[in-house]
Structures are given as structure tokens and as C-alpha cells.
Coordinates of C-alpha atoms and ligand atoms in Angstrom, one line a residue:
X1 CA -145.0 -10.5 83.2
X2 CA -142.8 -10.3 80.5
X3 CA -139.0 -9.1 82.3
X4 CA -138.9 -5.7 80.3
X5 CA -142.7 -4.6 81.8
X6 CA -141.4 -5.9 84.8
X7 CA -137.8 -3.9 84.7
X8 CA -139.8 -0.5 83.9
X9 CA -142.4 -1.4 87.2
X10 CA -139.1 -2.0 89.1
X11 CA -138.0 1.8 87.6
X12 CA -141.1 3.3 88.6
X13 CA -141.1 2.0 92.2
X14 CA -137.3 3.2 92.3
X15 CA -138.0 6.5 91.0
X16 CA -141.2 7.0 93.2
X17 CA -139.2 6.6 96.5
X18 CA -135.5 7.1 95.9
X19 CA -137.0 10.8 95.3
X20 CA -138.5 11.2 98.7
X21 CA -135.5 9.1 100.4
X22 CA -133.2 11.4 99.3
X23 CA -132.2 14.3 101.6
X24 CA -131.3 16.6 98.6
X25 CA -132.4 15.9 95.3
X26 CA -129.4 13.6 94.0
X27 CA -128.4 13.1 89.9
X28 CA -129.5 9.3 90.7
X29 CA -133.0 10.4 90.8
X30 CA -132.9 11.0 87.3
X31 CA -134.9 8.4 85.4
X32 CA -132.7 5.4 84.7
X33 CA -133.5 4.3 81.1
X34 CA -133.9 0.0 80.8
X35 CA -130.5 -0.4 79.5
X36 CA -129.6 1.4 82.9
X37 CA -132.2 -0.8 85.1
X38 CA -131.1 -4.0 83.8
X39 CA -127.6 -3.0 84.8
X40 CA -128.7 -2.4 88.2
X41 CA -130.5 -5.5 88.8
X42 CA -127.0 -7.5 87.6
X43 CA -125.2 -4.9 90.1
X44 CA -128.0 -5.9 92.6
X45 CA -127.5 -9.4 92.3
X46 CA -123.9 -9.8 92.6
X47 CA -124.2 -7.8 95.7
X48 CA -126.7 -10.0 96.8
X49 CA -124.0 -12.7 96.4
X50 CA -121.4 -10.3 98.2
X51 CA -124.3 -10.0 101.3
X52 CA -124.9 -13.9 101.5
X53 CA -128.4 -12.9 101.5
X54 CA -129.4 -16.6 100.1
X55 CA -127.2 -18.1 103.0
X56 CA -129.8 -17.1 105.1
X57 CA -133.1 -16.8 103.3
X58 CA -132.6 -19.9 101.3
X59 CA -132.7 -23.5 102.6
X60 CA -132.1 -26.9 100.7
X61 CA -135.1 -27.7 100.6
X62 CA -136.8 -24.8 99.7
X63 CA -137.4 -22.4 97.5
X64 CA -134.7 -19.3 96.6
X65 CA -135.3 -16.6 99.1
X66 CA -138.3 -18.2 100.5
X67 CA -136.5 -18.0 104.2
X68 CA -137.1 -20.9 106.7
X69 CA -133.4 -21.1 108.1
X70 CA -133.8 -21.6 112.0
X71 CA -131.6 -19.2 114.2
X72 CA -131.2 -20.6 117.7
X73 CA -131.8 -17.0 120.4
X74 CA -131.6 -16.9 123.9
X75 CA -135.2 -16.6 123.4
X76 CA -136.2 -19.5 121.8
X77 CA -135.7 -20.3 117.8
X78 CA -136.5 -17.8 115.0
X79 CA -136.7 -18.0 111.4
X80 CA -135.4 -16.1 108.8
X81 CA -138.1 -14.7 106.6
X82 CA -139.3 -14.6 102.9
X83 CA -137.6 -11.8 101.0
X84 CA -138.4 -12.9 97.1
X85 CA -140.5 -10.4 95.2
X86 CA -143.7 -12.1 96.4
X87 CA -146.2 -9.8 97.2
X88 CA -148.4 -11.9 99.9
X89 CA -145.2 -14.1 101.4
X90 CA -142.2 -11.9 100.4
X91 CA -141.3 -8.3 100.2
X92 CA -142.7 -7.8 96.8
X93 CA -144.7 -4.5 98.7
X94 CA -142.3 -3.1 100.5
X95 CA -141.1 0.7 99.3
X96 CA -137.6 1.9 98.8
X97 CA -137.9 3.4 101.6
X98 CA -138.9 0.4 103.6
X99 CA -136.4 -2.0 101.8
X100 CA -133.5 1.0 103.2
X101 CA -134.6 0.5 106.8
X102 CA -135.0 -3.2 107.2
X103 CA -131.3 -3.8 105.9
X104 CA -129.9 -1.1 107.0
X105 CA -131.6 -0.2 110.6
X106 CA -133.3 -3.4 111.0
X107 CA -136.8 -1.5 110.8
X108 CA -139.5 -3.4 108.8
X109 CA -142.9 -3.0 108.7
X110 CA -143.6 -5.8 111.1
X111 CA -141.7 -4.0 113.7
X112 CA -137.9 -4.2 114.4
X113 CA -136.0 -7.1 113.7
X114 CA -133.6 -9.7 115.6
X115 CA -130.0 -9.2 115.0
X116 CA -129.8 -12.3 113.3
X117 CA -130.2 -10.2 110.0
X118 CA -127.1 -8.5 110.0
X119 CA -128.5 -5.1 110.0
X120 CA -125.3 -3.5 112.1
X121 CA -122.8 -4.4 109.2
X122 CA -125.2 -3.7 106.2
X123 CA -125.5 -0.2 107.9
X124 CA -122.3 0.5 106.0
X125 CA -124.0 -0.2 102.5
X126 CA -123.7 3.0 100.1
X127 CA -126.5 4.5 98.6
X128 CA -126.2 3.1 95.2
X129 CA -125.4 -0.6 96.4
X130 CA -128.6 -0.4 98.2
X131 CA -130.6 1.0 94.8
X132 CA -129.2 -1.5 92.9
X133 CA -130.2 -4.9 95.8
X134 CA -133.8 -3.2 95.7
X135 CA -134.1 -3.1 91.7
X136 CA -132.7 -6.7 92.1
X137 CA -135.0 -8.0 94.6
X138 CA -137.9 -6.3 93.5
X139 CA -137.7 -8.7 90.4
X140 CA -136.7 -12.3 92.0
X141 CA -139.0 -15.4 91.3
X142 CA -141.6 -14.7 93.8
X143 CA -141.4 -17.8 96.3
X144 CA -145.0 -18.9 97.7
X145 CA -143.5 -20.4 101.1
X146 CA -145.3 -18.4 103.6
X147 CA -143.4 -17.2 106.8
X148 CA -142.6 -19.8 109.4
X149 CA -143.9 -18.9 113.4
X150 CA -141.3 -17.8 115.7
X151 CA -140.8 -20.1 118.1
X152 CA -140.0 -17.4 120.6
X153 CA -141.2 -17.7 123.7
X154 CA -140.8 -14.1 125.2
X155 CA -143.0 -12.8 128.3
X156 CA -143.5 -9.8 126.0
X157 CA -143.4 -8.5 122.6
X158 CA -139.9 -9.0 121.7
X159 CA -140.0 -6.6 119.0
X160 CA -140.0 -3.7 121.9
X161 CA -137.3 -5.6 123.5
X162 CA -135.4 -5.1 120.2
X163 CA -136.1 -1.5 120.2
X164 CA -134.0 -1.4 123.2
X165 CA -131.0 -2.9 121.8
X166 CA -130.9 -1.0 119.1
X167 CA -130.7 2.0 120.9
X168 CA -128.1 1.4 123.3
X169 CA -126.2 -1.5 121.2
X170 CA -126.3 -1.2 117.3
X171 CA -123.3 1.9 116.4
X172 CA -124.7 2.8 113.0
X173 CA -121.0 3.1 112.1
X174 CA -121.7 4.2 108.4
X175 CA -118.5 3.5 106.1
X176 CA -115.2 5.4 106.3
X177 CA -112.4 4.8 103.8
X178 CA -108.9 4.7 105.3
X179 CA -107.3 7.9 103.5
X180 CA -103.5 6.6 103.2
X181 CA -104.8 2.9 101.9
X182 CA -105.0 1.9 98.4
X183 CA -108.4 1.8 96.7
X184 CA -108.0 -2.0 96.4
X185 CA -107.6 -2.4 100.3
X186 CA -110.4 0.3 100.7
X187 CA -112.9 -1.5 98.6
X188 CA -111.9 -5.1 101.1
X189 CA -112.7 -3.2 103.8
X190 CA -115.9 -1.8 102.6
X191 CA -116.9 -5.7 101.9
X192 CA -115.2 -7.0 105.0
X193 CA -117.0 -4.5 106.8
X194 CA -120.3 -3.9 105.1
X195 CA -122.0 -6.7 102.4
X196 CA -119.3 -9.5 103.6
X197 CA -120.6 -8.9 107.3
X198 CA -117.1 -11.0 108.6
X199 CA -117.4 -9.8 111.8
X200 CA -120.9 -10.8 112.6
X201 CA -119.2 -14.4 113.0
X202 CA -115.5 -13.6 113.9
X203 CA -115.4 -10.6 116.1
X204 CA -116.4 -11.3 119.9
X205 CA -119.4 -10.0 121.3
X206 CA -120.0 -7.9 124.5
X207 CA -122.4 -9.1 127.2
X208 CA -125.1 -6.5 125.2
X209 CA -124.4 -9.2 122.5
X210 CA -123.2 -6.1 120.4
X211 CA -119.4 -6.5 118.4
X212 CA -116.9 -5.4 120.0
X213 CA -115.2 -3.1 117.3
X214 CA -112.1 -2.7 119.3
X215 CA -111.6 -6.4 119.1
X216 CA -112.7 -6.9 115.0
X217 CA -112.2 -10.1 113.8
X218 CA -110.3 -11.7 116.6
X219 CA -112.6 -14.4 116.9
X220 CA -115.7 -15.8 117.9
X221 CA -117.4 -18.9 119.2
X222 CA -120.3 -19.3 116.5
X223 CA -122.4 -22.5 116.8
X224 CA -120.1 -24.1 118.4
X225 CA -117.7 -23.9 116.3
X226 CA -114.6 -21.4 116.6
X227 CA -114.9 -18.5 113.5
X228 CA -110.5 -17.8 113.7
X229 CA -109.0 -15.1 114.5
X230 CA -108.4 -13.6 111.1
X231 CA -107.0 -9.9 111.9
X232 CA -104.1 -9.5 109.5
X233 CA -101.5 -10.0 112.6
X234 CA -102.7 -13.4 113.2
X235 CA -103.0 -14.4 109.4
X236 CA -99.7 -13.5 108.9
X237 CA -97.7 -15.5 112.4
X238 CA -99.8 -18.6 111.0
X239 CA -98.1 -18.0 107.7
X240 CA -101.1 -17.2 105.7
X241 CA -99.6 -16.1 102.2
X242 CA -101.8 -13.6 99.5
X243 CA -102.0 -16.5 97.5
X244 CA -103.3 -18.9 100.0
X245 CA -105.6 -16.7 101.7
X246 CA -107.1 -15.4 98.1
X247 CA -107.3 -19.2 97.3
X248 CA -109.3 -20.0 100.4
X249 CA -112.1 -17.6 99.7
X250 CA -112.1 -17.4 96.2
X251 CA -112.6 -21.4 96.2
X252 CA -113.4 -22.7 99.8
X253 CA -110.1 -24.7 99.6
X254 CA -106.3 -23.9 99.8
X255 CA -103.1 -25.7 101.2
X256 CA -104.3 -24.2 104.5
X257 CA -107.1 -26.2 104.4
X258 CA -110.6 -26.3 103.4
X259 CA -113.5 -24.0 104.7
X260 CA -116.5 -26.0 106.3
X261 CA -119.5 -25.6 108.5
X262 CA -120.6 -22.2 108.7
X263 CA -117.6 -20.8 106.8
X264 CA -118.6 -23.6 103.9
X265 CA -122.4 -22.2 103.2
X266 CA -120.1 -18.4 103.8
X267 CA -118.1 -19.6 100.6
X268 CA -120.9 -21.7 98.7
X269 CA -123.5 -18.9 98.9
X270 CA -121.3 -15.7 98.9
X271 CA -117.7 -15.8 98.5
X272 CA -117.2 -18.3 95.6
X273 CA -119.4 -15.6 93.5
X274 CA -117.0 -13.0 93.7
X275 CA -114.8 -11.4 90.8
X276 CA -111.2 -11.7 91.2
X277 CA -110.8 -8.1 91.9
X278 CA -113.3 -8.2 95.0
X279 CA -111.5 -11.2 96.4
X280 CA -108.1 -9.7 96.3
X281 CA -109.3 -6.4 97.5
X282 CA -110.5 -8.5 100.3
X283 CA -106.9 -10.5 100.5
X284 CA -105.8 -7.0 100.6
X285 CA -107.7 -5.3 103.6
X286 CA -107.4 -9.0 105.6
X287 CA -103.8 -9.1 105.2
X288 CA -102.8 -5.0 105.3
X289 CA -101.1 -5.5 102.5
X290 CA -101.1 -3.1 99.3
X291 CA -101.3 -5.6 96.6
X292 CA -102.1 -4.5 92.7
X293 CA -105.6 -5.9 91.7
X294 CA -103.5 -8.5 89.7
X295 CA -105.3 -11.8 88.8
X296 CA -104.7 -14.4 91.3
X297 CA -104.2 -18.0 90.1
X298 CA -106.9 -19.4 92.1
X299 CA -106.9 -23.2 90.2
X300 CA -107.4 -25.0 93.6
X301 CA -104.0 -26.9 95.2
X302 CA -105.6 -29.8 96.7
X303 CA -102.6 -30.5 98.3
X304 CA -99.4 -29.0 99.8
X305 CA -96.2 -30.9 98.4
X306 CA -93.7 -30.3 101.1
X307 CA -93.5 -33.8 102.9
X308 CA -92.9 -33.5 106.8
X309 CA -91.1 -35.0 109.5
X310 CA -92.7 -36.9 111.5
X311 CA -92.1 -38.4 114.7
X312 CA -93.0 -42.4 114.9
X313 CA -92.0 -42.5 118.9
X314 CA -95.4 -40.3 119.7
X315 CA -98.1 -42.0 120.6
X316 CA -100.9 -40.5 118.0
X317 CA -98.8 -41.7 115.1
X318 CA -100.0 -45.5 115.3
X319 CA -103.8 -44.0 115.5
X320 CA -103.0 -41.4 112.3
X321 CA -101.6 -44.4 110.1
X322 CA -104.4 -46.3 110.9
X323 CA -107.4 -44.1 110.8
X324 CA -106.5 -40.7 108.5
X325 CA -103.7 -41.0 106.2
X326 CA -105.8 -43.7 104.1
X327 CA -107.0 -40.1 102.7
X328 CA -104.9 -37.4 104.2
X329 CA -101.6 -39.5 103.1
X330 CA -98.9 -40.6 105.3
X331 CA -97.0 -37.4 105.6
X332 CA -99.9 -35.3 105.8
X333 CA -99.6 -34.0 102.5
X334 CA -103.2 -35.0 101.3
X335 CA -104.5 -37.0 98.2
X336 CA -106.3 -34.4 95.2
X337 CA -110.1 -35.4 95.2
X338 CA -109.9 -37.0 98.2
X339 CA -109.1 -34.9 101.4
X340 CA -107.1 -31.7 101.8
X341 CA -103.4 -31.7 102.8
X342 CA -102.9 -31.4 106.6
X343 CA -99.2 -30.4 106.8
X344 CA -100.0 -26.6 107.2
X345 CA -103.4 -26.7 108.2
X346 CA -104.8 -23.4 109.2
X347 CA -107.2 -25.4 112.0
X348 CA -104.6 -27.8 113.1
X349 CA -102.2 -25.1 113.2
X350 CA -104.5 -22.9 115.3
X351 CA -103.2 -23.1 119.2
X352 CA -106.8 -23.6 120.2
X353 CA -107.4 -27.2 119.6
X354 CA -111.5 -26.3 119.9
X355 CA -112.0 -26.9 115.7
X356 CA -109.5 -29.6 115.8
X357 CA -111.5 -31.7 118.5
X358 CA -115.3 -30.5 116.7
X359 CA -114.3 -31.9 113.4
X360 CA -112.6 -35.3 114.9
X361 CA -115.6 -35.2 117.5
X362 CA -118.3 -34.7 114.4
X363 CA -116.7 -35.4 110.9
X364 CA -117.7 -33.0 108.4
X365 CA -120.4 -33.9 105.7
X366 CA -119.9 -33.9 102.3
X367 CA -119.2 -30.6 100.9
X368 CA -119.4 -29.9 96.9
X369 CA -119.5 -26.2 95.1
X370 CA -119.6 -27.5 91.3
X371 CA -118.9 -31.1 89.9
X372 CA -115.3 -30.1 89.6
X373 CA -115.2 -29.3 93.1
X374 CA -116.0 -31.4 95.9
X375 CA -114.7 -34.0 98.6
X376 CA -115.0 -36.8 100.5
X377 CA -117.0 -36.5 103.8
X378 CA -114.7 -36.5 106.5
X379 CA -115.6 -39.1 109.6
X380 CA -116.8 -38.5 113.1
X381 CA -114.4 -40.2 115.5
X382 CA -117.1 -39.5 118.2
X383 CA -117.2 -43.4 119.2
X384 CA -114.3 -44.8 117.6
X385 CA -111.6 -42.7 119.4
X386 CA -111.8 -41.9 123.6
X387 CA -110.2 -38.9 125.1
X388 CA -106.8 -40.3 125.8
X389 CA -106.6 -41.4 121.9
X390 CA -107.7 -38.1 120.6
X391 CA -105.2 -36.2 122.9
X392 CA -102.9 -38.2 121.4
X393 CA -103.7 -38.1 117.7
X394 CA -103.9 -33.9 118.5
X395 CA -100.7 -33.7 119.7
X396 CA -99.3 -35.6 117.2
X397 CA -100.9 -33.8 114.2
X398 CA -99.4 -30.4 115.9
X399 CA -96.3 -31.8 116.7
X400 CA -95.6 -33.2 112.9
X401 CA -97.9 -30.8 110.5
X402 CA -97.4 -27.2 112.5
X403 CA -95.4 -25.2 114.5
X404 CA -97.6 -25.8 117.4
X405 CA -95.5 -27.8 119.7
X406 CA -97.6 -28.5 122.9
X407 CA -98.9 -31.5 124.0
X408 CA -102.8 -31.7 124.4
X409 CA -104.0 -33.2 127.6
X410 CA -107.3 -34.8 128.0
X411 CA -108.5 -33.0 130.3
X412 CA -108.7 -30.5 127.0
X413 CA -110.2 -32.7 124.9
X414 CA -112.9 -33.5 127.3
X415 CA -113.7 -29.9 128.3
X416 CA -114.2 -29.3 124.9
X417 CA -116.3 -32.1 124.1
X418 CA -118.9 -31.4 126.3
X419 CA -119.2 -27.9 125.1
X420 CA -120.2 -30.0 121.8
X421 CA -122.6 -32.2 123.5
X422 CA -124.4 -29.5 124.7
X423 CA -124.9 -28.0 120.8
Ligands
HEC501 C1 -126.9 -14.2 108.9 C2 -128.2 -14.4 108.3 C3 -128.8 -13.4 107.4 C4 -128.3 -12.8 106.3 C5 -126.9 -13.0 105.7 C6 -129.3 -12.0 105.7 N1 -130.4 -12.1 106.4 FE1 -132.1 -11.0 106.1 N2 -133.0 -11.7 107.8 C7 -132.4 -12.7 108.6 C8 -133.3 -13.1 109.6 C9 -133.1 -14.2 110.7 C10 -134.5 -12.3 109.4 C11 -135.7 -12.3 110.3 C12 -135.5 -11.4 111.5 C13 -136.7 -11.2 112.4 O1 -137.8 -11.7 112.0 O2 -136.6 -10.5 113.4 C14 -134.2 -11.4 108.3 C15 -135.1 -10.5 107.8 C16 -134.9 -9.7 106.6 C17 -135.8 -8.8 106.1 C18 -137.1 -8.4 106.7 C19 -138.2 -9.1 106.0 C20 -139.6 -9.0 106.7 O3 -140.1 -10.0 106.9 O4 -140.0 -7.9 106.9 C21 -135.3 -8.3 104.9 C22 -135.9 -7.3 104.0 C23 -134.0 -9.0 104.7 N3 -133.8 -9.8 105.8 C24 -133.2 -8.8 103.6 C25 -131.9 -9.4 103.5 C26 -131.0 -9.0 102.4 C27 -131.3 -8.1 101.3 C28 -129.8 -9.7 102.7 C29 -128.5 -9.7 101.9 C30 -127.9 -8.4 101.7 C31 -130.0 -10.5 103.9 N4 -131.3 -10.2 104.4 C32 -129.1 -11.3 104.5 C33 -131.1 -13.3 108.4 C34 -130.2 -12.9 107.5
HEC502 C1 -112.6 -40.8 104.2 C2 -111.5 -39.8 104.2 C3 -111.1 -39.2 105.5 C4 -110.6 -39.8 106.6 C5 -110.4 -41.3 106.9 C6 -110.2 -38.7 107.5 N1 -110.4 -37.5 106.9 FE1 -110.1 -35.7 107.7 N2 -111.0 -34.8 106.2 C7 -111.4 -35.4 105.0 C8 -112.0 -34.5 104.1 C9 -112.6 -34.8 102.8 C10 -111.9 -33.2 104.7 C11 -112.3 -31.9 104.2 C12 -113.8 -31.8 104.1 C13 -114.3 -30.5 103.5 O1 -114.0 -29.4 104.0 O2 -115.1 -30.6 102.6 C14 -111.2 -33.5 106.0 C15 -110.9 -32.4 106.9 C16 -110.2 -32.7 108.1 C17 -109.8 -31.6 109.0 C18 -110.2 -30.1 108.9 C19 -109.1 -29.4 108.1 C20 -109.6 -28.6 106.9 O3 -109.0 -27.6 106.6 O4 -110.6 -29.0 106.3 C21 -109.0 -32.2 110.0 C22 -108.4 -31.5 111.2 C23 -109.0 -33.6 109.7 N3 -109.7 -33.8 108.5 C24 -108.3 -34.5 110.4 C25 -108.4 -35.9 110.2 C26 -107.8 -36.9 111.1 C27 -107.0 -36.6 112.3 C28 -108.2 -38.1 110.7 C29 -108.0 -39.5 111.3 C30 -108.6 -39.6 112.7 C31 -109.0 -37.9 109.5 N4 -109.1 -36.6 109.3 C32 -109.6 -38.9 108.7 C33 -111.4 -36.8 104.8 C34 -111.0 -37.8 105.7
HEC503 C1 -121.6 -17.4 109.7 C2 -120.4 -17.2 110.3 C3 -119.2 -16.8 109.5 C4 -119.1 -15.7 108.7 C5 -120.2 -14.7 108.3 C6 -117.8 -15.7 108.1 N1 -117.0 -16.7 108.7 FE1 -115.1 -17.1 108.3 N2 -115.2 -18.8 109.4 C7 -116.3 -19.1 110.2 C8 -116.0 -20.4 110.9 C9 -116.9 -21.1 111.8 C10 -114.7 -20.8 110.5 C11 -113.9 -22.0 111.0 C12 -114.1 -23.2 110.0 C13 -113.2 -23.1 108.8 O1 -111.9 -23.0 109.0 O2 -113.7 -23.2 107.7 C14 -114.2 -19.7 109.6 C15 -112.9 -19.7 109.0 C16 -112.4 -18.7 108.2 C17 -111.1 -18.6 107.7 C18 -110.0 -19.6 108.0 C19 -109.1 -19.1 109.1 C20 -108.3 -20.2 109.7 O3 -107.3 -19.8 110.4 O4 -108.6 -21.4 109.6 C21 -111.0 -17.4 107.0 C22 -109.8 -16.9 106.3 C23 -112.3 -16.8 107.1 N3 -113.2 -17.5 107.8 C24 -112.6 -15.5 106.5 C25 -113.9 -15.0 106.5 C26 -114.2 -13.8 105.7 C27 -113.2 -12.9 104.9 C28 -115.5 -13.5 105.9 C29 -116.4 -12.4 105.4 C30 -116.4 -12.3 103.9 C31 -116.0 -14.6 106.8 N4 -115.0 -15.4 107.1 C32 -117.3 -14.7 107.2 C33 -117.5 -18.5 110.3 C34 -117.9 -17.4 109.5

């Protein structure tokens, strides 16, 4: 298909539902010429970006949207599904209508859907942010990967089960702008909140599983892996500056430190896409404060300059000469192109040690978002260093690169290490 037949079959299919979706007959149910529709489907794929929707549906090895990512459940493992514009493995069939309900109620045709898809935060999408993703997504390459089997082992159809939670655990908060904000911070919360879908990692959940919005963004245990507390309170005692903070999404690095794990494929996928508008209106909302949409220098610091102190009587600094500051320099202050400053470090800063001891425990594999911008991997210490040394090295890394000023035990290190072991 030629992409102007297909842009006018992507109209019609708009046009032919948004009609009937609508409670009242809306002006957007006007006809939208091609020069419109080809707008839409931009609009539709930055949001796309904004919504990580490839994070999930789009593994290395496969094809774009094709699906395949496992999701480890209480009930066994699941796998995310095909959404390209396929019309045997993808959604390429599915109405307006249908599109609407498994984003934004976790409805699809096949019955309703685990809360892996972040259904609960997309609930907040607007009307036209969801026209737009359809018009985009009706388009995409159609990927022939058919649907992987759940691995789910459930006494009984699990789709019923989810019927449940949905009723007494899903809030179908829709989105409220704060009156007395500024439009910048309202449009950060409406990402934060809604495509962005922060809080599906970083805000606790309750026994039901379900957020708990009276605790948003406080932080989570994800995959083993602590998602920070990132409430605009704790962002600011840790010393998180607009700059830094915008820095740190905008490019996955900052003198804070570099995003990796989950928070990496967050940044790859989603974050690094955004405008420099979006990602100070997020800044904005995160840290409650009213900035103008200025344009934030966001050429990545590789390195913070200030040198520290350091104390040469603690035990941990034979092991840090040794082992780390070949790459994160003697005085913490980290070499460009090599490995990011740790003076400052948001993680190492952090008074729970639990990311510390997972990324000396684990290492961190090599991360890259363009061939300007990537890293060394960063080594697992897993055999090299045992409990006592690790407590050591932990103290000391607070003690000389943060304001934390306890010392870690091993008793610590160890609890937390076999929390990893079990991952
Ligand atoms: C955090 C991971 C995650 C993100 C982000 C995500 N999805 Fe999903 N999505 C899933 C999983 C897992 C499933 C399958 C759930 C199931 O089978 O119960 C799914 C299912 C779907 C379905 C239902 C498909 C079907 O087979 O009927 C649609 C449509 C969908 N996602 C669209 C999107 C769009 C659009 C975005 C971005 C705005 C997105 N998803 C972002 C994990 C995700
Ligand atoms: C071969 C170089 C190398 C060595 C040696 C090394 N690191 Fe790293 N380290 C890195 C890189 C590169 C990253 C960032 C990886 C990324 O995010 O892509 C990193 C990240 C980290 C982080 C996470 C902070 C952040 O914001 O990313 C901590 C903590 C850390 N290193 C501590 C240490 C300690 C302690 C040692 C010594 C036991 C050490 N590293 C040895 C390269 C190294
Ligand atoms: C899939 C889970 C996940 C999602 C979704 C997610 N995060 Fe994260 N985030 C993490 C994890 C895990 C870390 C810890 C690793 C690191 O520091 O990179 C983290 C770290 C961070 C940090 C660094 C905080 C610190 O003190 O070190 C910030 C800031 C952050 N996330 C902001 C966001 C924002 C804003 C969003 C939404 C646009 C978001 N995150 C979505 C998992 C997630």
C-alpha cells in the first residue's frame, strides 16, 4: 500500500468509530483531511515514545512491536503481545473502539488483560492523545511474529480472575489538572501520571497489588531492583537540581549518575524521545517547581568536577583504589566515556544501600543510546568481593562521595544479597 491509501484507510476506520465512541457528537468527528491525518500519526508516534509502548512490545531480537517480552506473575510468566498493524498477529483489526478499551480499561477482545499493560495509568490518556496513538498504530510495519503462549499456569481462566481486580482494584482516576499550577507543571503531571506511567514502577503497591495513590512515587521494589523514591521532597533533600534532574531523563545520564536496568530501557525507549518542553514540564511536576519552559542545556556532564575528601584510614579505601577508581577516578569524580562520576551519586547517596549492593553484586551491562553516547560495562563483584569487603567498600563510598554517614554492616549486605539470589 502506498502510505497516502493507507493514511485515508486509517481516516476511514477513525471516522467510522470515533463517531459512535463519542458520547455527543464532538467537532473531532469532522473528517480530518490527509494533511490533518498525517499529523496525527506524527502526534501518535511521539506519544507512543511518551507511553514506552516499544519498551514492552519490542524485544532485541525481534521485530518492532511484535511483543515477546516475558513478565514474571505470581501466576507463572506472561508475554506481552503483538500490537503492529498486522491484521492476523497484531492489532491491525481492532476498532477505535476496541483500541480505547484495551489501553485504557484493559478490555481487549481476547478478554481482560493482566496489569502488566499499564492500563490504570493510560486511563488518564485524553481523548485526542488516544485518536492520534490509534491513527499511528493503525499504520506501523505489520510484524509477522505470532503471539507467544502464556506460561500461566492458573486453576482457572485467569482472564475472569482479572475481571475481579479490576473491579475492586483499578481507580479509573481519569486526569485532573491542578488549578493553581502552571501549564508546564500540569502538562508533567499529565505525563508523569498518564503516558509516562512512573508510578507503575516507583509507587508501592497494596496487598491487592493495586498503587497506592496516597503513597505516589515513593518507591518500589521492581525486579529486584529499588525504582527511588522520586516525590519532589525526596529529590530535593538528595540535592537533585532542575538541571540535573532534566539531564538525567532527557539523556539517561547526569552528575547524579546514570540510569540503568529497568530505568535504562525507561530512558532508551521513552524518555530520550522527548522534546525539551515535555522533559522540563516533567522536571517541573517532579520537583514542584514552577520553571519557564526554557531550554535546558542537556549536553551530557560525564562527570562532576568537585574533587572530595576522602578518608584513607577506612577500610573500603584500599579495595576502591584497587578495584573502581581505574574508571571512576580516585576522588570519585569519574573519567568522560568511561564511567560516570560517583561523588554525588543519586544511588550511592540513597540511605538504602539495596541498588548499591545489586549493581556491585551484578555489574551492569553495557548500556549505549547513540554512538555518541555510551559506556563501559560496569563489573559484577559477585565473586571477587565477600560480604565483609563489600560492607566495607559501601561504607566507604558513603562516607567520602555523600552525605550518608553510616556504616554498613554485613549483616546488610548479606540480607540483601539473597534477596538477589532469589531473582
Ligand atoms: C510495562 C509494559 C507495557 C507497556 C509500557 C505497554 N504495554 Fe501493552 N501490553 C503489555 C502486556 C504484558 C500485554 C499483554 C497482557 C495480557 O495478555 O494480559 C499488553 C497488551 C496490550 C494490548 C492488547 C493486545 C491484544 O493482544 O489484544 C494492546 C492494544 C497494547 N498492549 C497496547 C499498548 C500501547 C499502545 C502501549 C503504549 C501506549 C503499551 N501497550 C505499552 C505490556 C505493556
Ligand atoms: C570497567 C570500568 C568500571 C569499574 C572497574 C567499576 N565501575 Fe562502576 N560503573 C561503571 C560504569 C560504566 C557505570 C555506569 C553504567 C551505565 O549506567 O551504563 C558504573 C556504575 C556504577 C554504579 C551505579 C551508579 C550510577 O549512577 O550508574 C556504582 C554504585 C558503581 N559503578 C560503583 C563501582 C564500584 C564501587 C566499583 C569498584 C568495586 C566500580 N564501580 C568499578 C564502570 C566501572
Ligand atoms: C519499569 C520500571 C520503571 C519505570 C516505568 C520508571 N522507572 Fe524510574 N527508575 C526505575 C529503577 C529500577 C530505578 C533505579 C535505577 C537507576 O537509578 O537508574 C529508577 C530510577 C529513577 C530515577 C533516579 C532516582 C535516584 O534517586 O537515583 C529517576 C529520577 C527516575 N527513575 C524517574 C522516572 C520517571 C520520571 C519515570 C516516568 C517517566 C520513571 N522513572 C519510570 C524504574 C522505573
Amino acid at each position: 500500500m502506498k502510505p497516502s491509501v493507507k493514511i485515508s484507510a486509517v481516516c476511514g476506520l477513525l471516522l467510522s468509530t470515533s463517531a459512535a465512541y463519542a458520547q455527543a457528537p464532538s467537532p473531532s468527528a469532522q473528517a480530518p483531511s490527509l494533511e490533518n491525518m498525517a499529523q496525527l500519526i506524527a502526534q501518535g508516534k511521539y506519544l507512543a515514545a511518551a507511553g514506552d509502548c516499544s519498551g514492552c512490545h519490542t524485544i532485541e531480537s525481534g521485530q518492532v512491536y511484535g511483543g515477546g517480552r516475558a513478565f514474571a506473575t505470581p501466576f507463572g510468566t506472561l508475554y506481552s503481545t503483538n500490537i503492529s498493524s498486522d491484521k492476523q498477529h497484531g492489532i491491525g483489526k481492532y476498532s477505535y473502539q476496541q483500541f480505547v478499551d484495551a489501553v485504557r480499561n484493559g478490555v481487549a477482545p481476547k478478554g481482560n488483560l493482566y496489569p502488566a499493560m499499564p492500563y490504570a495509568s493510560y486511563h488518564r490518556i485524553n481523548d485526542h492523545d488516544m485518536q492520534a496513538l490509534y491513527a499511528y498504530f493503525m499504520q506501523t510495519k505489520p510484524a509477522t511474529q505470532p503471539n507467544r503462549e502464556n506460561g500461566i499456569g492458573f486453576p482457572f481462566n485467569i482472564r475472569m480472575g482479572l475481571k475481579v481486580w479490576n473491579l475492586v482494584a483499578f481507580d479509573k482516576a481519569t486526569f485532573r489538572p491542578s488549578a493553581d499550577k502552571s501549564p508546564l507543571w500540569n502538562r508533567g503531571k499529565y505525563l508523569v501520571q498518564g503516558l509516562g506511567h512512573c508510578g507503575e514502577c516507583h509507587t508501592p503497591r497494596n496487598f491487592m497489588m493495586a498503587t497506592e495513590q496516597d503513597h505516589a512515587l515513593e518507591g518500589a521494589v521492581v525486579n529486584y531492583l529499588n525504582a527511588p523514591n522520586i516525590t519532589a521532597k525526596h529529590l530535593t533533600q538528595t540535592h537533585w537540581t532542575f538541571h540535573d534532574l532534566a539531564q538525567f531523563l532527557k539523556t539517561g545520564q547526569s552528575s547524579k549518575g546514570t540510569a540503568f536496568d529497568d530505568m535504562y530501557i525507561v530512558e532508551k525507549h521513552s524518555l530520550t524521545h522527548l522534546n525539551d518542553h515535555d522533559i522540563a514540564a516533567i522536571t517541573s511536576y517532579l520537583l514542584d517547581q514552577s520553571q519557564p519552559s526554557q531550554h535546558v542545556e542537556l549536553q551530557p556532564t560525564l562527570t562532576s568536577l568537585a574533587a572530595s575528601q576522602f578518608d584513607t584510614t577506612l577500610p573500603g579505601y584500599g579495595t576502591y583504589m584497587n578495584k573502581c577508581s581505574g574508571c571512576h577516578g580516585q576522588s570519585g569524580q569519574g573519567i568522560p566515556n568511561v564511567a560516570p562520576a560517583l561523588k554525588d551519586n543519586a544511588t550511592i547517596g540513597n540511605s538504602n544501600i539495596f541498588n548499591t549492593v545489586a549493581v556491585l553484586n551484578n555489574g551492569i551491562k553495557r548500556q549505549s543510546y547513540s554512538q555518541e553516547q555510551s559506556y563501559y560495562a560496569m563489573p559484577a563483584y559477585k565473586d571477587s568481593l565477600d560480604n565483609q569487603q563489600m560492607a566495607d567498600l559501601i561504607t566507604y563510598l558513603q562516607k567520602s562521595f555523600s552525605t550518608q554517614m553510616t556504616t554498613t554492616t554485613v549483616k546488610q549486605v548479606a540480607d540483601i544479597k539473597k534477596q538477589l539470589a532469589n531473582d
